[in-house]
Coordinates of C-alpha atoms in Angstrom, one line a residue:
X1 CA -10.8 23.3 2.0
X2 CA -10.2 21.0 -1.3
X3 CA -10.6 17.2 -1.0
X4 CA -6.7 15.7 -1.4
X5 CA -5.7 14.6 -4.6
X6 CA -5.0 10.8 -4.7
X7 CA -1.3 11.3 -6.2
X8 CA -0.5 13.9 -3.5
X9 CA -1.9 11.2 -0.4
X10 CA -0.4 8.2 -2.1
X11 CA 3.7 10.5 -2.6
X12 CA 3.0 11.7 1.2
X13 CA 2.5 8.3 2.4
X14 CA 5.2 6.1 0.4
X15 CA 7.4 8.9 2.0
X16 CA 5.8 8.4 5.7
X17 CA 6.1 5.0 5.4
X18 CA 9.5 4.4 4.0
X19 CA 10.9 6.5 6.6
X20 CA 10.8 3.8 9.2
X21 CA 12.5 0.4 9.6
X22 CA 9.7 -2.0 11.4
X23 CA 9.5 -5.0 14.0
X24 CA 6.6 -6.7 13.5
X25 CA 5.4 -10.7 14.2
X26 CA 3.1 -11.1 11.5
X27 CA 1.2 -9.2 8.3
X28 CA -1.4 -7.7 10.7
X29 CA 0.8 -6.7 13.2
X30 CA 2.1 -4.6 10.3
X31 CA -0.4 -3.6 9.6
X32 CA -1.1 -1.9 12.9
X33 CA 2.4 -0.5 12.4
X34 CA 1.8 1.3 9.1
X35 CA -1.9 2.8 10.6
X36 CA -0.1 4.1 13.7
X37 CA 2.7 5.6 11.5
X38 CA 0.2 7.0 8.7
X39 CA -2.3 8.3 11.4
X40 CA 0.7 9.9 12.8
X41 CA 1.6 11.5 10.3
X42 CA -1.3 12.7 9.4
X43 CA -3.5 10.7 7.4
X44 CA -6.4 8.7 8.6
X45 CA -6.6 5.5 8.3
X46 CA -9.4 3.0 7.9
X47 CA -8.6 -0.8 8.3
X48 CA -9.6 -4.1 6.7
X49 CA -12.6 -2.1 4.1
X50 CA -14.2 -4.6 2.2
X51 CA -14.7 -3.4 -1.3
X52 CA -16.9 -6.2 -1.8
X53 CA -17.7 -10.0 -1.0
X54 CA -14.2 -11.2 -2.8
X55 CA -11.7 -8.1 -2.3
X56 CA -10.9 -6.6 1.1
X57 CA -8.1 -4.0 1.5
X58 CA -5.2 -3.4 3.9
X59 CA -5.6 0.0 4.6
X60 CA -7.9 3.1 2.8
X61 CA -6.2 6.2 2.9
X62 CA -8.5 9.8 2.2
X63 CA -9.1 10.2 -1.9
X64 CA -9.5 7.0 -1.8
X65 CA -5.3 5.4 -2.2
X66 CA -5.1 2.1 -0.6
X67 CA -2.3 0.5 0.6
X68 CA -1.8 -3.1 -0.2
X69 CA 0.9 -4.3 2.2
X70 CA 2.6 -8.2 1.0
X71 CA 5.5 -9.6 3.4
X72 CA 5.9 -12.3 1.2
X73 CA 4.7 -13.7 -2.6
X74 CA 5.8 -12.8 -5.8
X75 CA 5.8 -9.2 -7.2
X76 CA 3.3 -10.6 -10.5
X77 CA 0.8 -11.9 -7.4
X78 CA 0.7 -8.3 -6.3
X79 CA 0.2 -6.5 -9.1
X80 CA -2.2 -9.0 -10.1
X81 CA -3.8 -8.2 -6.4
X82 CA -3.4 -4.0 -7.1
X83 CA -5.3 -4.6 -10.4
X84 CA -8.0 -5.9 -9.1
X85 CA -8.3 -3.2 -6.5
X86 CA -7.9 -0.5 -9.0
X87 CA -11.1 -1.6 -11.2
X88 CA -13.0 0.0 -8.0
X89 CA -14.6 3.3 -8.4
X90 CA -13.8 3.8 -4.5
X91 CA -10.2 3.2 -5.4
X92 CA -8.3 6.2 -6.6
X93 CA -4.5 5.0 -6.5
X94 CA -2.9 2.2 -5.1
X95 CA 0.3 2.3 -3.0
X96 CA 2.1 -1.4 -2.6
X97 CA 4.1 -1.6 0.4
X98 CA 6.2 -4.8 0.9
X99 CA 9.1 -6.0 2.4
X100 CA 10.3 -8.8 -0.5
X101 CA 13.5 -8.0 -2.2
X102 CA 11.3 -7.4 -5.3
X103 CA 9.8 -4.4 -3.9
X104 CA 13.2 -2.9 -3.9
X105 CA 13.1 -2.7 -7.5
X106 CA 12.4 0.2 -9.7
X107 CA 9.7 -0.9 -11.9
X108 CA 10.8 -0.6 -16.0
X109 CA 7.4 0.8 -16.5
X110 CA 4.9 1.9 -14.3
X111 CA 2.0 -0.2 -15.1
X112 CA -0.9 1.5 -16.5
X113 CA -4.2 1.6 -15.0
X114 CA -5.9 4.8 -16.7
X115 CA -5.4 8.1 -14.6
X116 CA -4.7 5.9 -11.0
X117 CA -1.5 6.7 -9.7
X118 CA 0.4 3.6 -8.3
X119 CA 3.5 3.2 -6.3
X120 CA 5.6 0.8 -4.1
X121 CA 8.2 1.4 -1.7
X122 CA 10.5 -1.6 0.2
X123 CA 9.7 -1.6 3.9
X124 CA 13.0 -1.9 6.0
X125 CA 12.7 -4.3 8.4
X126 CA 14.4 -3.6 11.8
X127 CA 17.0 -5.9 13.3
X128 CA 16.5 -7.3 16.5

């Protein structure tokens, strides 16, 4: 069986993930929604991997396509964030989930990061 291609995990889980609307209390409880709903739907999860000392991320997906997850902040504060992660030879393509109205953007230009795919998708949160 062939290893997953990173653009293939990262469309399969912006699509997974943006199916949902989500009550959650905090980032991390978020968190814990998004593994539930990933694992679910197929793709394991790891949590919290520390890349090293200074950058730890969300969530690790397989082929290496982490999911950065911001409920707040500014949309140039996460992509300063993803470009850091995407430096890492253990990081094959980022995914930005996030639930400011920034995220419901479409991006002018996709930013370039060599052969990396990147995406975002805006979280709906569900009313109480």
């Amino acid at each position: 069986m062939n290893a997953p291609h990173p653009e293939m995990v990262l469309r399969r889980a912006r699509a997974t993930v943006g199916a949902f609307a989500y009550r959650y209390r905090s980032e991390a409880h978020l968190h814990t929604l998004l593994d539930e709903v990933l694992t679910a739907g197929g793709l394991p999860v790891e949590r919290e991997v520390q890349l090293d000392p200074g950058n730890r991320v969300d969530l690790l997906l397989p082929a290496g396509v982490v999911v950065e997850v911001k409920v707040d902040g500014t949309l140039n504060e996460a992509l300063r964030q993803v470009n850091r992660y995407i430096g890492f030879d253990r990081v094959q393509g980022v995914l930005l989930v996030a639930t400011p109205r920034w995220a419901a953007q479409t991006l002018r230009e996709r930013p370039k990061w060599g052969d990396k795919p990147f995406g975002m998708v805006c979280i709906r949160r569900q009313a109480l």
